[in-house]
PDB file of C-alpha atoms and ligand atoms in Angstrom:
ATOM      1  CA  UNK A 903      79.336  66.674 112.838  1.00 59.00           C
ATOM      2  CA  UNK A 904      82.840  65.285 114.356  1.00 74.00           C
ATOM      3  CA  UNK A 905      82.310  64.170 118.635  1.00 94.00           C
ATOM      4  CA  UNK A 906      83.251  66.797 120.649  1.00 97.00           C
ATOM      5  CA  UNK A 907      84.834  67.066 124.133  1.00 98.00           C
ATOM      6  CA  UNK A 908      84.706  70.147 126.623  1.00 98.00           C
ATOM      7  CA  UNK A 909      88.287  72.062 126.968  1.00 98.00           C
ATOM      8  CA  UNK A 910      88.897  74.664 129.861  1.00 98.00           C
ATOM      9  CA  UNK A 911      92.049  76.393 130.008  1.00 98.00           C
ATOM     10  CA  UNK A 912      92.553  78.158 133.410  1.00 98.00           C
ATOM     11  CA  UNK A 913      95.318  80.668 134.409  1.00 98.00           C
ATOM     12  CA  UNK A 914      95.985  82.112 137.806  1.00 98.00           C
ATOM     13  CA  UNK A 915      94.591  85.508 136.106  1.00 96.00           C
ATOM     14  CA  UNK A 916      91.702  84.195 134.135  1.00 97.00           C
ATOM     15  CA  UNK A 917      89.503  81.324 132.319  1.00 98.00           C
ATOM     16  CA  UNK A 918      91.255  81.652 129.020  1.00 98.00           C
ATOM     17  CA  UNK A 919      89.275  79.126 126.901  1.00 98.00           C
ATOM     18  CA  UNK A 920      86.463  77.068 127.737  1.00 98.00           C
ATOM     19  CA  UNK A 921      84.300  75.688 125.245  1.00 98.00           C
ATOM     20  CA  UNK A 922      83.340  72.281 122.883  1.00 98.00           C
ATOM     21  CA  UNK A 923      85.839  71.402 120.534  1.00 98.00           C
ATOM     22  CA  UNK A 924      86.943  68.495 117.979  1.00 98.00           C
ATOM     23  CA  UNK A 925      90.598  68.246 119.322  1.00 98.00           C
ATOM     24  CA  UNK A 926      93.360  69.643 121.033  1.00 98.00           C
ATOM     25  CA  UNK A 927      97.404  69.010 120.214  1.00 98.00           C
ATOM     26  CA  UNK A 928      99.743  70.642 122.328  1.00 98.00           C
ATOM     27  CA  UNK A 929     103.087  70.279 124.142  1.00 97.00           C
ATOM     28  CA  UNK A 930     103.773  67.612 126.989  1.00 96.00           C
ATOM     29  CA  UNK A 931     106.486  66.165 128.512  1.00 89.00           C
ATOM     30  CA  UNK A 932     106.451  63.152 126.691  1.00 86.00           C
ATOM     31  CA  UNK A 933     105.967  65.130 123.305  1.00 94.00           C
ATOM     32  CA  UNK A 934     103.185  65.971 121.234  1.00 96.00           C
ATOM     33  CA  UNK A 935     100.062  64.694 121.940  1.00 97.00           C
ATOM     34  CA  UNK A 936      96.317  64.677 120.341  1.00 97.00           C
ATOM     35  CA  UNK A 937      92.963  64.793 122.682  1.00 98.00           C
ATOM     36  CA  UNK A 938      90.048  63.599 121.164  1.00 97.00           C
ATOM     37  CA  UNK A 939      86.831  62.956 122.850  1.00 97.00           C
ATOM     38  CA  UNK A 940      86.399  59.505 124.887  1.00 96.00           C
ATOM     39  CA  UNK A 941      90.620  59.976 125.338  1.00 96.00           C
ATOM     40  CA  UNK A 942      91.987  57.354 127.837  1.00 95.00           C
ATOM     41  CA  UNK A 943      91.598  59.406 131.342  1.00 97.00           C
ATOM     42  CA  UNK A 944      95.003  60.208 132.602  1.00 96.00           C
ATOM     43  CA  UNK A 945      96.865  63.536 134.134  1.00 97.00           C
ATOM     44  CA  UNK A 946      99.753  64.956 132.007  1.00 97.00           C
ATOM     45  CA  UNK A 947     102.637  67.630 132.413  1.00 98.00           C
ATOM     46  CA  UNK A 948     101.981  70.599 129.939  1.00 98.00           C
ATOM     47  CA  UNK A 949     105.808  71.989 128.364  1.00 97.00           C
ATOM     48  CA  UNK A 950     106.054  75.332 127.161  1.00 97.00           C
ATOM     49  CA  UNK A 951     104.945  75.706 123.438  1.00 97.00           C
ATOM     50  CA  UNK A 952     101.939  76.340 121.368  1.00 97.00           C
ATOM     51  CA  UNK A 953      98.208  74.679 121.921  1.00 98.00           C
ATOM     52  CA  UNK A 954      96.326  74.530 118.571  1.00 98.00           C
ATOM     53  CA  UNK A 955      92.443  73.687 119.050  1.00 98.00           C
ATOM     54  CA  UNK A 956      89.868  72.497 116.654  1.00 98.00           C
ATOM     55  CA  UNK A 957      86.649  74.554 117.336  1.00 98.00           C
ATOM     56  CA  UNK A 958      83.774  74.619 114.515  1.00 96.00           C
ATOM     57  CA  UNK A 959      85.911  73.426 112.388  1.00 96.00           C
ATOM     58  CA  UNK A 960      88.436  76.194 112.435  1.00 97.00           C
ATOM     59  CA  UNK A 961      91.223  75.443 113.662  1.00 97.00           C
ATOM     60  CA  UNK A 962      92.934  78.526 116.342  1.00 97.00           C
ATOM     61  CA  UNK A 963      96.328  78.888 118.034  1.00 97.00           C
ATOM     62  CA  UNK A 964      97.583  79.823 121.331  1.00 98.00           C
ATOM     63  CA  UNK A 965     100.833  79.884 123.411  1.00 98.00           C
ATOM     64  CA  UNK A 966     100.998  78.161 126.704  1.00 98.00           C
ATOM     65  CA  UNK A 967     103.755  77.941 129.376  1.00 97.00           C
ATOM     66  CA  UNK A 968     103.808  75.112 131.908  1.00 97.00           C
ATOM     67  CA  UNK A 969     101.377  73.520 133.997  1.00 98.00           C
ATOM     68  CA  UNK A 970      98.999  70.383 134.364  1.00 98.00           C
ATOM     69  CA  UNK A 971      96.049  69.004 131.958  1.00 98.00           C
ATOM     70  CA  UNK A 972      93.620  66.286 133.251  1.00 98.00           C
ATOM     71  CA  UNK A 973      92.516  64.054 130.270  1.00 98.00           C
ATOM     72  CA  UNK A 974      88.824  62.593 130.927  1.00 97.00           C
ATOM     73  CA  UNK A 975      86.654  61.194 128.006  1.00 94.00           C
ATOM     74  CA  UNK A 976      84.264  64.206 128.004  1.00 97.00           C
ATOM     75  CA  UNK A 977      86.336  66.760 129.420  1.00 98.00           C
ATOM     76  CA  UNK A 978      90.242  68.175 129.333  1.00 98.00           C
ATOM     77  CA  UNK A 979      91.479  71.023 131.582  1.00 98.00           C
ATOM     78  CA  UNK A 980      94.894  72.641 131.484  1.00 98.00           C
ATOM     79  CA  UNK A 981      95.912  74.452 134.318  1.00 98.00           C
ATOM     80  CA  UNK A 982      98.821  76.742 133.041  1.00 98.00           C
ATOM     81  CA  UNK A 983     100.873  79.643 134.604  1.00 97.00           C
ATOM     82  CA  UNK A 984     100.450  81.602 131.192  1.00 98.00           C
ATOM     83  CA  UNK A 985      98.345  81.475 128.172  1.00 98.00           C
ATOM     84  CA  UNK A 986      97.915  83.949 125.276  1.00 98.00           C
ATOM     85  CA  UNK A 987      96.323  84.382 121.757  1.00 97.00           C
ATOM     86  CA  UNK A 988      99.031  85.396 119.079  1.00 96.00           C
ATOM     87  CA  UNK A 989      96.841  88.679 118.735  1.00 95.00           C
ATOM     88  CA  UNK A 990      97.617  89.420 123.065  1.00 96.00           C
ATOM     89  CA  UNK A 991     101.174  88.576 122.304  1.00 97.00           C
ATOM     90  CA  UNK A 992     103.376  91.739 122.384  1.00 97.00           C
ATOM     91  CA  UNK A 993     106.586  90.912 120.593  1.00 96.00           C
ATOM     92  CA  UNK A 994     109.074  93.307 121.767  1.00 97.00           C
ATOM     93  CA  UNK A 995     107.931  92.344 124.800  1.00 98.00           C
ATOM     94  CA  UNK A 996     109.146  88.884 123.826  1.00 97.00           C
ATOM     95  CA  UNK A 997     112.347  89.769 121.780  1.00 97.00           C
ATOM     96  CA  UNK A 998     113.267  91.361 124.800  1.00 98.00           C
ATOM     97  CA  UNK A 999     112.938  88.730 127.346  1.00 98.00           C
ATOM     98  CA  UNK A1000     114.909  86.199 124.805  1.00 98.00           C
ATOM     99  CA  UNK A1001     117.415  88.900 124.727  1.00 98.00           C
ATOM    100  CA  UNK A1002     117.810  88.904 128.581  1.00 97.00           C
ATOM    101  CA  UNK A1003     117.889  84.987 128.474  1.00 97.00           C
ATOM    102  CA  UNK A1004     120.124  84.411 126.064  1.00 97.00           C
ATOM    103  CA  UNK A1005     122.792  87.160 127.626  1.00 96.00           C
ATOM    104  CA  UNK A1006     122.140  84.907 130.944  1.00 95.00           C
ATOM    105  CA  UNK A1007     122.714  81.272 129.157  1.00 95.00           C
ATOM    106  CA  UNK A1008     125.998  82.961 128.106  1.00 94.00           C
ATOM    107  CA  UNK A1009     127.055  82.885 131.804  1.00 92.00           C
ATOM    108  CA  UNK A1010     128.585  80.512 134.279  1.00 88.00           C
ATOM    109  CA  UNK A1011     124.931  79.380 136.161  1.00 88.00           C
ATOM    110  CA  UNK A1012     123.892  78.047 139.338  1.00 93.00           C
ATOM    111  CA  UNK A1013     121.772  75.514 138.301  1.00 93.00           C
ATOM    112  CA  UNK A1014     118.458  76.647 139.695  1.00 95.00           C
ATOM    113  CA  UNK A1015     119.469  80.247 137.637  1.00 95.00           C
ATOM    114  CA  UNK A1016     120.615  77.836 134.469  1.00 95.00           C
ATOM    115  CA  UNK A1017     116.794  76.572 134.474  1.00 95.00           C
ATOM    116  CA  UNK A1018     115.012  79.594 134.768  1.00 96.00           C
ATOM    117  CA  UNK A1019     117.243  80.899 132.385  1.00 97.00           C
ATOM    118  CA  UNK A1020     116.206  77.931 129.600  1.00 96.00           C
ATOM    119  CA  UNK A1021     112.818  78.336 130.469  1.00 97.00           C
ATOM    120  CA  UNK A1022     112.338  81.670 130.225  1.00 98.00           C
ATOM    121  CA  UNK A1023     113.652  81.251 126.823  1.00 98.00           C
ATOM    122  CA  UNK A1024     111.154  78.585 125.843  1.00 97.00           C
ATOM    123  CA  UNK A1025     108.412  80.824 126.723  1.00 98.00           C
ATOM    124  CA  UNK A1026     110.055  83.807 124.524  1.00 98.00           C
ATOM    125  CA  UNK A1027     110.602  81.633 121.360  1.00 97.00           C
ATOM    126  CA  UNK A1028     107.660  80.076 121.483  1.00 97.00           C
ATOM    127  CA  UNK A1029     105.520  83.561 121.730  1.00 97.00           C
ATOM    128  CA  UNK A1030     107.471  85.140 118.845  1.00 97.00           C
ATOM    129  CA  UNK A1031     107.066  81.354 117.434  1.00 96.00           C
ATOM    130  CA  UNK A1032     103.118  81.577 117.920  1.00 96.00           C
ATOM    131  CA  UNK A1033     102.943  85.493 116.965  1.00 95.00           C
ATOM    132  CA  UNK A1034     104.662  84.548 113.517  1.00 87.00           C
ATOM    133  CA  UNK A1035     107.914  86.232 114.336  1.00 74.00           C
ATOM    134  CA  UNK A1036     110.069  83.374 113.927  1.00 61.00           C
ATOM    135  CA  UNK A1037     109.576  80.561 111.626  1.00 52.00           C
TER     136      UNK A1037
HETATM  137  P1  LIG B2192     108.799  88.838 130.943  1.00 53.18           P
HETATM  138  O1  LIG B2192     110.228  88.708 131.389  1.00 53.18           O
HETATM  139  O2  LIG B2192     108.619  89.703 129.743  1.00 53.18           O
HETATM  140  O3  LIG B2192     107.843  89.142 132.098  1.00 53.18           O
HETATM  141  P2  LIG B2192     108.118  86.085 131.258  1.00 53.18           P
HETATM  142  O4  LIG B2192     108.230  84.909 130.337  1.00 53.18           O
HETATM  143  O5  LIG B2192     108.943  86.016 132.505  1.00 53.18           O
HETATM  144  O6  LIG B2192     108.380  87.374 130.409  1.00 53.18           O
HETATM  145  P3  LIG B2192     105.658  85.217 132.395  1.00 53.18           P
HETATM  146  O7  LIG B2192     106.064  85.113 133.840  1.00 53.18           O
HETATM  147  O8  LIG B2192     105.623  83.939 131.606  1.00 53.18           O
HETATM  148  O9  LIG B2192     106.589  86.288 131.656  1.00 53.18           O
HETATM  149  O10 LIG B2192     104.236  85.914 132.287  1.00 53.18           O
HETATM  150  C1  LIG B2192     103.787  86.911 133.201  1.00 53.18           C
HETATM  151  C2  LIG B2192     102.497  87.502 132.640  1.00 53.18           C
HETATM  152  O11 LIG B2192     102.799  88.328 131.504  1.00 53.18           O
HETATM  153  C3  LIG B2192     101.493  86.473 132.143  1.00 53.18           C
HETATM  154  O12 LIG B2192     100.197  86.975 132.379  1.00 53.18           O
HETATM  155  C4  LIG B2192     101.750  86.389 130.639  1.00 53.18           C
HETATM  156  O13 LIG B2192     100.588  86.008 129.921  1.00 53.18           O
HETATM  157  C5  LIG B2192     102.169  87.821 130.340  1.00 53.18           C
HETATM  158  N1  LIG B2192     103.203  87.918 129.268  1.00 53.18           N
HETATM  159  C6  LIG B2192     104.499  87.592 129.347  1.00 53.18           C
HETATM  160  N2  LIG B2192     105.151  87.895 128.228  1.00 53.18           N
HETATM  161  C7  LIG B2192     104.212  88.400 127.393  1.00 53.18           C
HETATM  162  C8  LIG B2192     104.248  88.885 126.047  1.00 53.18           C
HETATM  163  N3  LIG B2192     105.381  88.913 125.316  1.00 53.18           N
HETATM  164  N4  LIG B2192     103.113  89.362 125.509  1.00 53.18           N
HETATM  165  C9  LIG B2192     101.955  89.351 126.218  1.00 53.18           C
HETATM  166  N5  LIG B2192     101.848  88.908 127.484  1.00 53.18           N
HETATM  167  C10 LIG B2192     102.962  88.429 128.073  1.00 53.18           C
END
């Protein structure tokens, strides 16, 4: 059986995930990256995008909007602001809120509004991207 490390996944609402798996790849600020156990201990910057985790085996998918992960060799956690299964994700929902930023990105912004803007648009695409709706 492959080593296995313990990864929590907390939101301000709830413990999304916490269990043993095989590995983790998700979105940082320095790109992609892979956590296996006895990773080199560090603290990272989570981006917007999906998380896909190696559990039994089977490999499942989530989306996850920003926040912090702490790398130990035995144990990650990700503190996020948001995290869903594609199965939680309601797409109009989504479709809707890329609607609203894109309209907004069309504008002249003030930068704080230009961010928000582009952020909020991450976190659309990449639900639809995670509920299948857009390749
Ligand atoms: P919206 O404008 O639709 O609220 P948002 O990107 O601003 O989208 P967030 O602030 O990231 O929303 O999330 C607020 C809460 O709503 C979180 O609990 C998040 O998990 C949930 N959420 C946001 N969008 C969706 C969605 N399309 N489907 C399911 N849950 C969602």
């Amino acid at each position: 059986m492959a080593s296995t490390f313990h990864l929590e996944i907390v939101t301000p609402d709830r413990k999304f995930f916490s269990s043993e798996v095989e590995m983790a790849i998700l979105k940082t600020t320095d790109g992609e990256m892979g956590i296996l156990k006895g990773h080199t201990p560090m603290v990272v910057a989570v981006g917007i995008g999906p998380i896909r985790i190696l559990e039994n085996g089977q490999w499942i998918e989530a989306v996850l909007s920003e926040g912090f992960m702490e790398v130990l060799p035995d144990k990650t956690v990700i503190l996020t602001d948001t995290a869903e299964w594609p199965e939680e994700i309601d797409v109009n929902r989504a479709m809707a809120a890329k609607t609203r930023a894109e309209e907004r990105l069309q504008r002249q912004l003030a930068q704080v509004e230009f961010y928000r803007s582009r952020a909020a648009l991450a976190r659309a695409m990449a639900r639809l991207k995670v509920a299948k709706e857009i390749k």
